[in-house]
Short mmCIF file of C-alpha atoms in Angstrom, two decimals:
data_model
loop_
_atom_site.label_atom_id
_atom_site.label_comp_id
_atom_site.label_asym_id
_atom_site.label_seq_id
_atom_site.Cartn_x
_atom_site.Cartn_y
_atom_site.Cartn_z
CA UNK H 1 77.75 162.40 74.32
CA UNK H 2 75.10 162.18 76.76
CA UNK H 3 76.06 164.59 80.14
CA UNK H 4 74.50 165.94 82.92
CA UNK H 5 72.69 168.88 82.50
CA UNK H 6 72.00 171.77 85.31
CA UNK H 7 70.64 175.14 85.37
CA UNK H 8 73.54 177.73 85.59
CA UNK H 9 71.09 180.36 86.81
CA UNK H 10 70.37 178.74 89.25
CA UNK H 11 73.90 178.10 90.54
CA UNK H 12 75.64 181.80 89.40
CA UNK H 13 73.32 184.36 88.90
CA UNK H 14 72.67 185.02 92.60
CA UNK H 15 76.37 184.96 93.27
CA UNK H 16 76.59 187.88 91.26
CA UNK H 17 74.52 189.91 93.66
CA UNK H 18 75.92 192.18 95.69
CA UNK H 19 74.77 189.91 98.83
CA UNK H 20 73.41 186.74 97.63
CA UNK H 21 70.40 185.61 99.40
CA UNK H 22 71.12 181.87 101.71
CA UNK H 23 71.07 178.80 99.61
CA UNK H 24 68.43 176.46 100.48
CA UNK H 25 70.03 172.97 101.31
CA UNK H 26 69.29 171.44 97.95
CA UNK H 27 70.41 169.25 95.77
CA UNK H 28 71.38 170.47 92.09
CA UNK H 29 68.21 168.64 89.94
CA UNK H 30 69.72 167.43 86.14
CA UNK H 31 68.70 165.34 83.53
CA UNK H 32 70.14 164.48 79.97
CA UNK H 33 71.03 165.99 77.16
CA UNK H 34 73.65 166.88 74.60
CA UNK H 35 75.69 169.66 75.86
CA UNK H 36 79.16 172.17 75.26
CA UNK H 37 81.17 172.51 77.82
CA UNK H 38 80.79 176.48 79.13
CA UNK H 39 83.33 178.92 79.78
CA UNK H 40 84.10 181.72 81.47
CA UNK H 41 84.10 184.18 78.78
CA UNK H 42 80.15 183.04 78.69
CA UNK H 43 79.47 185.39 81.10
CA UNK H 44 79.66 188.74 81.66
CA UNK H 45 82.63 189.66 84.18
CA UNK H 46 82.44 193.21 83.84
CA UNK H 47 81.17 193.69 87.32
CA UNK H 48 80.57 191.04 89.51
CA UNK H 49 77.88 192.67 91.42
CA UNK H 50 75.14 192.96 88.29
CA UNK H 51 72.96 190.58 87.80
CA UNK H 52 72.91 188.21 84.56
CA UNK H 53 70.49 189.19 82.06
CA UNK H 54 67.00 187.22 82.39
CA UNK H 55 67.36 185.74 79.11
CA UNK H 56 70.35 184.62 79.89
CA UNK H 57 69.92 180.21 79.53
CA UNK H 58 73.43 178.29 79.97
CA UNK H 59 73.81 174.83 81.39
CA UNK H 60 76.55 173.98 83.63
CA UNK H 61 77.50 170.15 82.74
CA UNK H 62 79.22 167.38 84.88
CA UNK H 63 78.09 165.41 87.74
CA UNK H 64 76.29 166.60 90.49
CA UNK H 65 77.19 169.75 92.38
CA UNK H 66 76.02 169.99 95.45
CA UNK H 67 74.89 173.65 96.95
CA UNK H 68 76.04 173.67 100.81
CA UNK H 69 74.59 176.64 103.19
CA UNK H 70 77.27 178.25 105.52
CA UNK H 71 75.70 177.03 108.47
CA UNK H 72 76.21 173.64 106.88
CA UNK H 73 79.72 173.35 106.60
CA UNK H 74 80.16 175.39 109.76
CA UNK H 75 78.40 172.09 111.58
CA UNK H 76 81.03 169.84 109.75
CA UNK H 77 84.33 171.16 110.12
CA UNK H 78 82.97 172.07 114.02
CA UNK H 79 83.26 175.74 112.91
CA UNK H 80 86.10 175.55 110.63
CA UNK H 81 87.74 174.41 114.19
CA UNK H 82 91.78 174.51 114.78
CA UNK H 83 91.87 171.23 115.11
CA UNK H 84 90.46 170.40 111.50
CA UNK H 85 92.52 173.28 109.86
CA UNK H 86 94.39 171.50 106.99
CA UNK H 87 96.53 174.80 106.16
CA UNK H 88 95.94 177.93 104.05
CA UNK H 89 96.78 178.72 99.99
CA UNK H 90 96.76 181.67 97.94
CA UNK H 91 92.91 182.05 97.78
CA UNK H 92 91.91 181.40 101.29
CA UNK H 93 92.35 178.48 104.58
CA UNK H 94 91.23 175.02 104.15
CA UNK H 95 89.53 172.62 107.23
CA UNK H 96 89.33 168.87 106.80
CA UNK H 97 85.18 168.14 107.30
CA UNK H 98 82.47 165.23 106.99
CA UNK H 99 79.40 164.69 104.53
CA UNK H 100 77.13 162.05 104.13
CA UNK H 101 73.83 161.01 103.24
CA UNK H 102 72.51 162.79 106.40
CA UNK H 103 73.40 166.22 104.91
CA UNK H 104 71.94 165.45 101.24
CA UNK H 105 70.42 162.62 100.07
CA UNK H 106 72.59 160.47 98.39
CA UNK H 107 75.77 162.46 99.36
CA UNK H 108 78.51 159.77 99.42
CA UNK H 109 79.89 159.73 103.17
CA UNK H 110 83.25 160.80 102.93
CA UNK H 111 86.15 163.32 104.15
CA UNK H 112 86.07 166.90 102.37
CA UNK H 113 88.00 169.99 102.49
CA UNK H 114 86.45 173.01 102.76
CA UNK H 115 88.09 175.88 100.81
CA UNK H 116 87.00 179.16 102.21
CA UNK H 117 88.16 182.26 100.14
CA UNK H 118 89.34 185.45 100.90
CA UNK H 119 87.68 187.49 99.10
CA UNK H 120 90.10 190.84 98.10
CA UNK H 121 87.63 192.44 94.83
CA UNK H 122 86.88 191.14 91.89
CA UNK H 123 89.93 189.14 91.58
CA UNK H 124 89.05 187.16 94.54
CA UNK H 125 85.35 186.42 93.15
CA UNK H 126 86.97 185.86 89.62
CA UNK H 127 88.95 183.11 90.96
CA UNK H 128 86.22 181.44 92.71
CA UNK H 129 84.07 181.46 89.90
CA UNK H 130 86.57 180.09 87.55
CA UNK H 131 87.33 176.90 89.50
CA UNK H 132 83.26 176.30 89.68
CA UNK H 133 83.02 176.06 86.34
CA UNK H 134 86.19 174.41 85.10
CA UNK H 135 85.68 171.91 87.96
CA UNK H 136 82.26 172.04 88.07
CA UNK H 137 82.03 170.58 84.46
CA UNK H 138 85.25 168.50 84.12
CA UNK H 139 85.79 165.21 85.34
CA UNK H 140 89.42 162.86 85.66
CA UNK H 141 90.67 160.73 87.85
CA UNK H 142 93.55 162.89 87.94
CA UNK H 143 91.91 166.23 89.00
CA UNK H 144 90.70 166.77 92.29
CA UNK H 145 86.96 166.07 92.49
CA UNK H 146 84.74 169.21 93.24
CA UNK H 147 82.08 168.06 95.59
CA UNK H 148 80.18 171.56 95.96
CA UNK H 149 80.17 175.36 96.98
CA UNK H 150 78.81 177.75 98.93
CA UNK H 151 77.84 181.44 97.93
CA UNK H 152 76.27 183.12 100.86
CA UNK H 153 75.85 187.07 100.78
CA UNK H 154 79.81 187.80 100.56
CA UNK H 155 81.00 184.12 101.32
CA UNK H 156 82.74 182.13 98.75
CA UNK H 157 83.34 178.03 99.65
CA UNK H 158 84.68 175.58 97.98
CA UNK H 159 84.01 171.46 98.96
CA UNK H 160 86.26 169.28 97.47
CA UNK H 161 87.68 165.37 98.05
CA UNK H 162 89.42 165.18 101.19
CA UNK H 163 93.44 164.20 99.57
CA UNK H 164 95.02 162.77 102.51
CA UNK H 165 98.61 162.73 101.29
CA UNK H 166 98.57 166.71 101.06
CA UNK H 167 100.93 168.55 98.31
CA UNK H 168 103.22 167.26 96.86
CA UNK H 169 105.20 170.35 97.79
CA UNK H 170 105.17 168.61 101.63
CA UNK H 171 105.85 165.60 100.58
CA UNK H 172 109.15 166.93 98.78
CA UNK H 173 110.03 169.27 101.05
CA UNK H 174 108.62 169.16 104.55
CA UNK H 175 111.54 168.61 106.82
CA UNK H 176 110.36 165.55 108.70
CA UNK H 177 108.57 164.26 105.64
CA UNK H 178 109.77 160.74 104.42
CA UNK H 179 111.66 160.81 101.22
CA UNK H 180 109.50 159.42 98.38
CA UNK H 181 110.78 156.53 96.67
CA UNK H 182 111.81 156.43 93.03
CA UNK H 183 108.78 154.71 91.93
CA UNK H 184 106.42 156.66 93.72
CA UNK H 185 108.12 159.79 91.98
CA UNK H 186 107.41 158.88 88.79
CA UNK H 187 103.80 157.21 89.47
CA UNK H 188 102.91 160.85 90.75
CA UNK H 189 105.02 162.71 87.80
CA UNK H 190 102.63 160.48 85.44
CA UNK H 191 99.58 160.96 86.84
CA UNK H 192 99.84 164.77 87.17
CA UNK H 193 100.88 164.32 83.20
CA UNK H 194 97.91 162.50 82.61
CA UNK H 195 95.55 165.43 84.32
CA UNK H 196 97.60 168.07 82.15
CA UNK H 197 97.37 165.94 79.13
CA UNK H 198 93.41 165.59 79.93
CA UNK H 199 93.11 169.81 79.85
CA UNK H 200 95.21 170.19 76.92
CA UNK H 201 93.21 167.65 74.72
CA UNK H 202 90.10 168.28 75.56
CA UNK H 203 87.07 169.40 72.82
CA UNK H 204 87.50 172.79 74.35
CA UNK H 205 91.35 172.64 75.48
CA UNK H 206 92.57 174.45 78.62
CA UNK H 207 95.45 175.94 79.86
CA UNK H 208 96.10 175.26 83.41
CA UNK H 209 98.80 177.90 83.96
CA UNK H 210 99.72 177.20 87.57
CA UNK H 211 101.25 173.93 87.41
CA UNK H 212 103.26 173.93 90.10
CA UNK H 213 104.23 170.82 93.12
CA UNK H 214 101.83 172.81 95.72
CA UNK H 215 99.15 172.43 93.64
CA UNK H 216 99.42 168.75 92.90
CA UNK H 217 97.28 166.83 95.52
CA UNK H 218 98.14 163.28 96.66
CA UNK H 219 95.56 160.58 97.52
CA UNK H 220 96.40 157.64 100.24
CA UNK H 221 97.72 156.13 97.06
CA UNK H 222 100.16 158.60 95.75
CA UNK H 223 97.67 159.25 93.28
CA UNK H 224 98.17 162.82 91.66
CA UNK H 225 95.21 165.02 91.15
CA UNK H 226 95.39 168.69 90.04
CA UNK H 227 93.31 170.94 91.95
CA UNK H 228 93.18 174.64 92.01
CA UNK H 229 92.01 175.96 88.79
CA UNK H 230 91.55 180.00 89.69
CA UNK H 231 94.17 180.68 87.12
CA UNK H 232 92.70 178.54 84.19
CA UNK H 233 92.16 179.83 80.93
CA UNK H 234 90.35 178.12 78.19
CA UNK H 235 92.95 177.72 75.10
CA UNK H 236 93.15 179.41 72.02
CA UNK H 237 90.62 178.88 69.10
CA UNK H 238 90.26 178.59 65.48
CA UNK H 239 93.68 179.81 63.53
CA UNK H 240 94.68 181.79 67.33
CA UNK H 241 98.45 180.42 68.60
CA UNK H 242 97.65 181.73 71.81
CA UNK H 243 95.97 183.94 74.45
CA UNK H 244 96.91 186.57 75.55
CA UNK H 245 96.60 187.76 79.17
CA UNK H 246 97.91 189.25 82.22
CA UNK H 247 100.83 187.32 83.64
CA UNK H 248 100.14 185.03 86.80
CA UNK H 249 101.14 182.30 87.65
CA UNK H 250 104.63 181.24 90.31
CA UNK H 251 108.40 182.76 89.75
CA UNK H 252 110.12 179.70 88.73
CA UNK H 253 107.62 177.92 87.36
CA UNK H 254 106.57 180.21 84.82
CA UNK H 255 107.74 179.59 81.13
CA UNK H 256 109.85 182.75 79.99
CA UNK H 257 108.34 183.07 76.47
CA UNK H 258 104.77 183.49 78.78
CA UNK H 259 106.46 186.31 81.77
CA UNK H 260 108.31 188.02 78.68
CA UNK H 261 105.11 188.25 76.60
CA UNK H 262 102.18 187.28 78.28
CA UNK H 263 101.28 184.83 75.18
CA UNK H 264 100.30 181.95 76.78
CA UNK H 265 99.65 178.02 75.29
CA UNK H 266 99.93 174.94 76.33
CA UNK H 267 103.77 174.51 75.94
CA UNK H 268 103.71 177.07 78.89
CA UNK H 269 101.86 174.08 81.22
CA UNK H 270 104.62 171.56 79.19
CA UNK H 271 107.52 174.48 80.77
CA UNK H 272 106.45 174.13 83.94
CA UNK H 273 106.02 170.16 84.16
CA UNK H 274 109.43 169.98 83.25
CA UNK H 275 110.24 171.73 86.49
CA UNK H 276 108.25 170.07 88.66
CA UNK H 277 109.91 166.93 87.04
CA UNK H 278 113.43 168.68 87.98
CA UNK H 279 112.02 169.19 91.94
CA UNK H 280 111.26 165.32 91.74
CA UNK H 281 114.68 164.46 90.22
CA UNK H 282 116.80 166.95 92.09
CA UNK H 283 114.82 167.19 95.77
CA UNK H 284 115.22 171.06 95.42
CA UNK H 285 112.66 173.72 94.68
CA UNK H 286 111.83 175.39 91.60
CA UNK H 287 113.29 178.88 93.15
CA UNK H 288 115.25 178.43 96.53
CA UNK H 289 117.17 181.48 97.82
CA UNK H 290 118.96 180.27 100.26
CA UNK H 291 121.52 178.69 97.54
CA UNK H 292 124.53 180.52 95.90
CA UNK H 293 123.06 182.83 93.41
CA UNK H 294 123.96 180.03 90.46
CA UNK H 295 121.77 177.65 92.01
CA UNK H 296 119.24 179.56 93.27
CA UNK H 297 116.83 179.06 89.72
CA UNK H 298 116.65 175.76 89.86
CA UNK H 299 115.60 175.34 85.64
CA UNK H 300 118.36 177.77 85.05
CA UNK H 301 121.09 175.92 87.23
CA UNK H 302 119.94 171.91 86.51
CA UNK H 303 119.27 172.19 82.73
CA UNK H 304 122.42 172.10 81.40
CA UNK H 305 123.30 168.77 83.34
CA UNK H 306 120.58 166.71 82.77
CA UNK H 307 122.45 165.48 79.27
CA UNK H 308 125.27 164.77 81.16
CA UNK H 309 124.85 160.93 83.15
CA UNK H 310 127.94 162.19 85.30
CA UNK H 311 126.58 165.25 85.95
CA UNK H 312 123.28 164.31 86.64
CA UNK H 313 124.04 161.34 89.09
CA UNK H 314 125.43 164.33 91.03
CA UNK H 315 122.55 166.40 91.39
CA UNK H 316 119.66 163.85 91.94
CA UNK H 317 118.17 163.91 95.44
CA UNK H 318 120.50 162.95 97.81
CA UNK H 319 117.65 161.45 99.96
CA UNK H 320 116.72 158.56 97.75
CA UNK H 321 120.26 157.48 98.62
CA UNK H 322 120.86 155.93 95.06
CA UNK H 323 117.97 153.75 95.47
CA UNK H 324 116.85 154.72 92.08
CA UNK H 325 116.25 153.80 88.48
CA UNK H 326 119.91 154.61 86.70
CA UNK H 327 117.98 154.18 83.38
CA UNK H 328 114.94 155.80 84.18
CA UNK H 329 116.99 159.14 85.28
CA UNK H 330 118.28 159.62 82.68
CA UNK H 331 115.45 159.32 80.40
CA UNK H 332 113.40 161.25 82.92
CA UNK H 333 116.14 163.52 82.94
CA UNK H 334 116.20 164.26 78.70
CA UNK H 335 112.38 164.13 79.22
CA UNK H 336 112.59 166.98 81.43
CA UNK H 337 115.42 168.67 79.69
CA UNK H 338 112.87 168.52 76.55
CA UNK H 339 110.13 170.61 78.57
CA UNK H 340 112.70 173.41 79.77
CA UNK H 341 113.69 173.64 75.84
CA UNK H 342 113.43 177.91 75.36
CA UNK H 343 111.76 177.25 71.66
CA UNK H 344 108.13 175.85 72.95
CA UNK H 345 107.51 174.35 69.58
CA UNK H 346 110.90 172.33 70.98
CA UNK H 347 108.99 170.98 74.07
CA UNK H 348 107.17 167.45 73.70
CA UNK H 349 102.90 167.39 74.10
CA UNK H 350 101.99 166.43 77.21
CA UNK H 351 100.59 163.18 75.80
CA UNK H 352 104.48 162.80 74.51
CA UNK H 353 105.19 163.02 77.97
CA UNK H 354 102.61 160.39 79.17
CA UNK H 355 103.72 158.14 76.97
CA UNK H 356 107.64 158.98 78.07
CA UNK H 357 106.84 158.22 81.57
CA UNK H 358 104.39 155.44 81.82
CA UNK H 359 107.36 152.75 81.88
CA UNK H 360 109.74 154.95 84.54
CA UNK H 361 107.93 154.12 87.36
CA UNK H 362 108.62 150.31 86.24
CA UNK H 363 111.92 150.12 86.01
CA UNK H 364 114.27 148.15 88.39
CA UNK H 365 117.30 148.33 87.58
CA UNK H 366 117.94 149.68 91.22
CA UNK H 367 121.89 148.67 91.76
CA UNK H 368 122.78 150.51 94.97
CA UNK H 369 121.80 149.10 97.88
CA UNK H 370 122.27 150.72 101.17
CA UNK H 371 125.12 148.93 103.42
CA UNK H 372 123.38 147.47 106.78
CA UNK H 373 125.81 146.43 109.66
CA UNK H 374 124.22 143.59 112.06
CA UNK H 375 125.48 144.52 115.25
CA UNK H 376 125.84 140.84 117.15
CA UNK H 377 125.17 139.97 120.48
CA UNK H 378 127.05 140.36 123.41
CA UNK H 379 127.00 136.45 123.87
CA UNK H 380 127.94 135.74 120.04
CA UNK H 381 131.16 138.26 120.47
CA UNK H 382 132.17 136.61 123.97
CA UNK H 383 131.93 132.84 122.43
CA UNK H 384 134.01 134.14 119.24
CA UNK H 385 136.93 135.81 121.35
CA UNK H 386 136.70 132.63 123.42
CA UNK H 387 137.00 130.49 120.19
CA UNK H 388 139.86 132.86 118.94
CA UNK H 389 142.27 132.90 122.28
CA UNK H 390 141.79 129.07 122.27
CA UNK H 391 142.88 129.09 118.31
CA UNK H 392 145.47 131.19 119.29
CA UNK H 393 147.04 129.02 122.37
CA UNK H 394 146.79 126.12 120.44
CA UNK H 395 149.17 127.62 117.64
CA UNK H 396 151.53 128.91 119.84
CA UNK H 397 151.46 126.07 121.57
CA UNK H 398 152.47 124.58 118.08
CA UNK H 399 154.75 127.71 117.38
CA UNK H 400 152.66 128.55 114.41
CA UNK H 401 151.42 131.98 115.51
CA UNK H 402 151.39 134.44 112.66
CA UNK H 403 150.82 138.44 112.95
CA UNK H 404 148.84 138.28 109.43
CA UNK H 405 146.25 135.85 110.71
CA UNK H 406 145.16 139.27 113.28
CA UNK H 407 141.58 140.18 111.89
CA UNK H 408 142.60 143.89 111.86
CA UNK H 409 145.26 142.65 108.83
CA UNK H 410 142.51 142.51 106.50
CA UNK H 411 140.30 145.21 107.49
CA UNK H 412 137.99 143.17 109.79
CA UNK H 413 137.16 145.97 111.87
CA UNK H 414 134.26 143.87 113.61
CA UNK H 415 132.73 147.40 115.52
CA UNK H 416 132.76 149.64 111.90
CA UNK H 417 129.92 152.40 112.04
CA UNK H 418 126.59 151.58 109.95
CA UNK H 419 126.34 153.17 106.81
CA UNK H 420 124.76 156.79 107.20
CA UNK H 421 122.49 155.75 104.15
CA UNK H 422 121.45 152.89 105.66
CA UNK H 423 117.41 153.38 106.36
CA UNK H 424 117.64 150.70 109.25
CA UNK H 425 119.77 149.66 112.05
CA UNK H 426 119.67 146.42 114.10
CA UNK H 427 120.08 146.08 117.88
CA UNK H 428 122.40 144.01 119.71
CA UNK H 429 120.05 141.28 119.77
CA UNK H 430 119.71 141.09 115.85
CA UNK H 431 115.95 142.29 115.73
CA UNK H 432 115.95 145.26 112.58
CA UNK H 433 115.03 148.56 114.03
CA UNK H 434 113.79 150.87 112.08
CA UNK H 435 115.15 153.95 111.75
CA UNK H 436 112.43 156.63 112.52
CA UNK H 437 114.19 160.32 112.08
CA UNK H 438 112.38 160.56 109.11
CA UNK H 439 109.59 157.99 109.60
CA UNK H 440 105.76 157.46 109.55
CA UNK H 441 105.73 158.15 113.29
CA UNK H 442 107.39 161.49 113.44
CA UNK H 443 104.21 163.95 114.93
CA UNK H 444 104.66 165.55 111.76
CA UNK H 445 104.58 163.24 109.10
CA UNK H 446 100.86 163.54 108.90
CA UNK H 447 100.79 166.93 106.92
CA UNK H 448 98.55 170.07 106.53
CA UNK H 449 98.02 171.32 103.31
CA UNK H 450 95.84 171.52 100.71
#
């Protein structure tokens, strides 16, 4: 397969100095060729201030990685400014910025988020270096897009795609967030599949081993992309089963065979899918201490439901309201129960998985509907009582009055409450309002958080 080809000299070897010297703004040069995708056991880790060894000649491949200067991305997030903070993960804050051709040549004009990371030792550099080169080579349309980087003496910056949906952590579980329909919650439990399923088949397969609902990033489209990739490992080889390595990774996400052993494969990404498919079904988190102590695993607590369609209609998200797929829960539900399995030679591939949820987000058998009272007008209720105490003279008149005919007889209540489900309410005039506790207007709909 023809790739592009760039000199990795010239993008690590001065990051391994103890102050690398400023970047000039320049744009990565590559041309063609045939190449292997390059990992980090390619280079020497032992200490990250040594330099590589002159003779040292491997390519990083993928598309086109831009090299940004400090003072650069300073100018467009307007000094990694307040106001363009997007929020702050595990390796560092992250400020919503601009690029375009103006900056580099050819540099698509576009939103970006600019990683910076805190730097704590080698771990911190580690980390940074890791996501260069697993995103720096690798390309899906389900993993966030790394635009560029910045080493600069001790600063470490990442530039990715601007994902204007956030986490899908917020979107689950921000309090004013709007609930995410059904179909939406399975389009973004496929494509996050599809980005795992990507890794794990690849030529050179790799084990993401932080799958987790903060780390899934949502486009305007509800598209998932995976981003994140400090913890990635590349996947066993020849006649290995697995790798073995520290434990990392997030307490209820984790697969047990992984925190009791440290022997990590692919089934451990496959574990951890299953429970952000449980945080989709259920609307709860993976761990969540503020439960009883039963519930407060959420794997541990849901599993043994999720075979049950009585059981499991009572622990879906209470914020979809029923609006949801009967059918498709419960096969999303024994999908998920699948992926939890204890035995990972039990749990499906993740291309099993694809293939289990590309119809889900499909289905329509949606049969609760929310109940919607019309309140009428003030006019409509006078001309009706009008109407009635006419009726009602007349018949008296003609001694045919009878108690039964009183609308209260037959539960005619004409002033009963709206149903609390109901995502709309209409004003006395008849014109829907919508109801906006929740909504796309609330100040803090529009999240932070990459």
């Amino acid at each position: 397969m023809a790739v592009k080809k760039s000199s990795w000299r010239s993008i690590v070897t001065s990051c391994y100095k103890a102050e690398c010297a400023p970047t000039k703004p320049k744009k990565v040069v590559t041309k063609t060729t045939s190449f292997q995708r390059l990992s980090l056991s390619d280079l020497s880790m032992s200490n990250p201030s040594s330099t590589l060894s002159e003779d040292l000649s491997i390519s990083l491949a993928g598309s086109n990685l831009h090299v940004f200067t400090l003072a650069e991305l300073k100018v467009i997030t307007q000094s990694f400014s307040s106001s363009n903070f997007l929020g702050e993960g595990g390796f560092g804050p992250v400020h919503k910025g601009f690029v375009d051709d103006k900056l580099r040549p050819g540099l698509k004009a576009q939103p970006v988020a600019v990683k910076l990371l805190d730097l704590d030792g080698t771990q911190g550099h580690r980390e940074w270096l890791t996501e260069v080169i697993f995103l720096g080579q690798l390309r899906h349309p389900h993993l966030v897009k790394l635009i560029g980087y910045c080493c600069e003496e001790e600063h470490r910056l990442l530039v990715y795609e601007y994902m204007p949906r956030g986490s899908l952590e917020n979107q689950l579980f921000r309090r004013y967030s709007v609930s995410l329909p059904w179909s939406t919650r399975m389009k973004i439990a496929l494509g996050a599949a599809k980005g795992l399923a990507f890794l794990h088949e690849a030529e050179k397969p790799v084990i993401y081993r932080d799958f987790k609902a903060s780390n899934i990033l949502l486009d305007s489209d509800y598209t998932a992309k995976l981003s994140d990739f400090g913890l990635a490992k590349d996947g066993p080889e020849g006649d290995d089963t697995h790798v073995s390595t520290r434990v990392m990774g997030t307490q209820g996400y984790a697969a047990p065979e992984y925190v009791m052993t440290g022997h990590l494969t692919a089934m451990s990404d496959v574990y951890s899918f299953g429970v952000v498919l449980l945080e989709l079904l259920t609307g709860r988190r993976s761990v969540d201490k503020s439960r009883p102590n039963r519930e407060q695993n959420l794997a541990d607590w849901a599993r043994p439901m999720l075979t049950d369609p009585r059981k499991l209609n009572r622990i879906m998200d209470p914020r979809l309201e029923g609006l949801y797929s009967e059918t498709g829960a419960r096969k999303a539900a024994a999908l998920a129960y699948q992926c939890l399995s204890h035995r990972p030679k039990h749990r499906p591939t993740m291309s099993t998985v694809v293939r289990t949820l590309e119809p889900l987000k499909d289905f329509d058998d949606v049969s609760i509907a929310p109940f919607v009272y019309t309140v009428p007008s003030e006019s409509t209720l006078l001309s009706k009582e009008d109407g009635k105490e006419s009726d009602q003279e007349k018949k008296k008149e003609n001694g045919h009055s009878h108690h039964h005919n009183h609308p209260l007889h037959h539960g005619q209540n004409k002033h009963r409450l709206r149903s609390p489900k109901s995502p709309n309410f209409y004003s006395e005039n008849g014109v829907r309002v919508e109801n906006h506790r929740n909504g796309l207007n609330s100040p803090l709909h529009h999240q932070r958080g990459r």
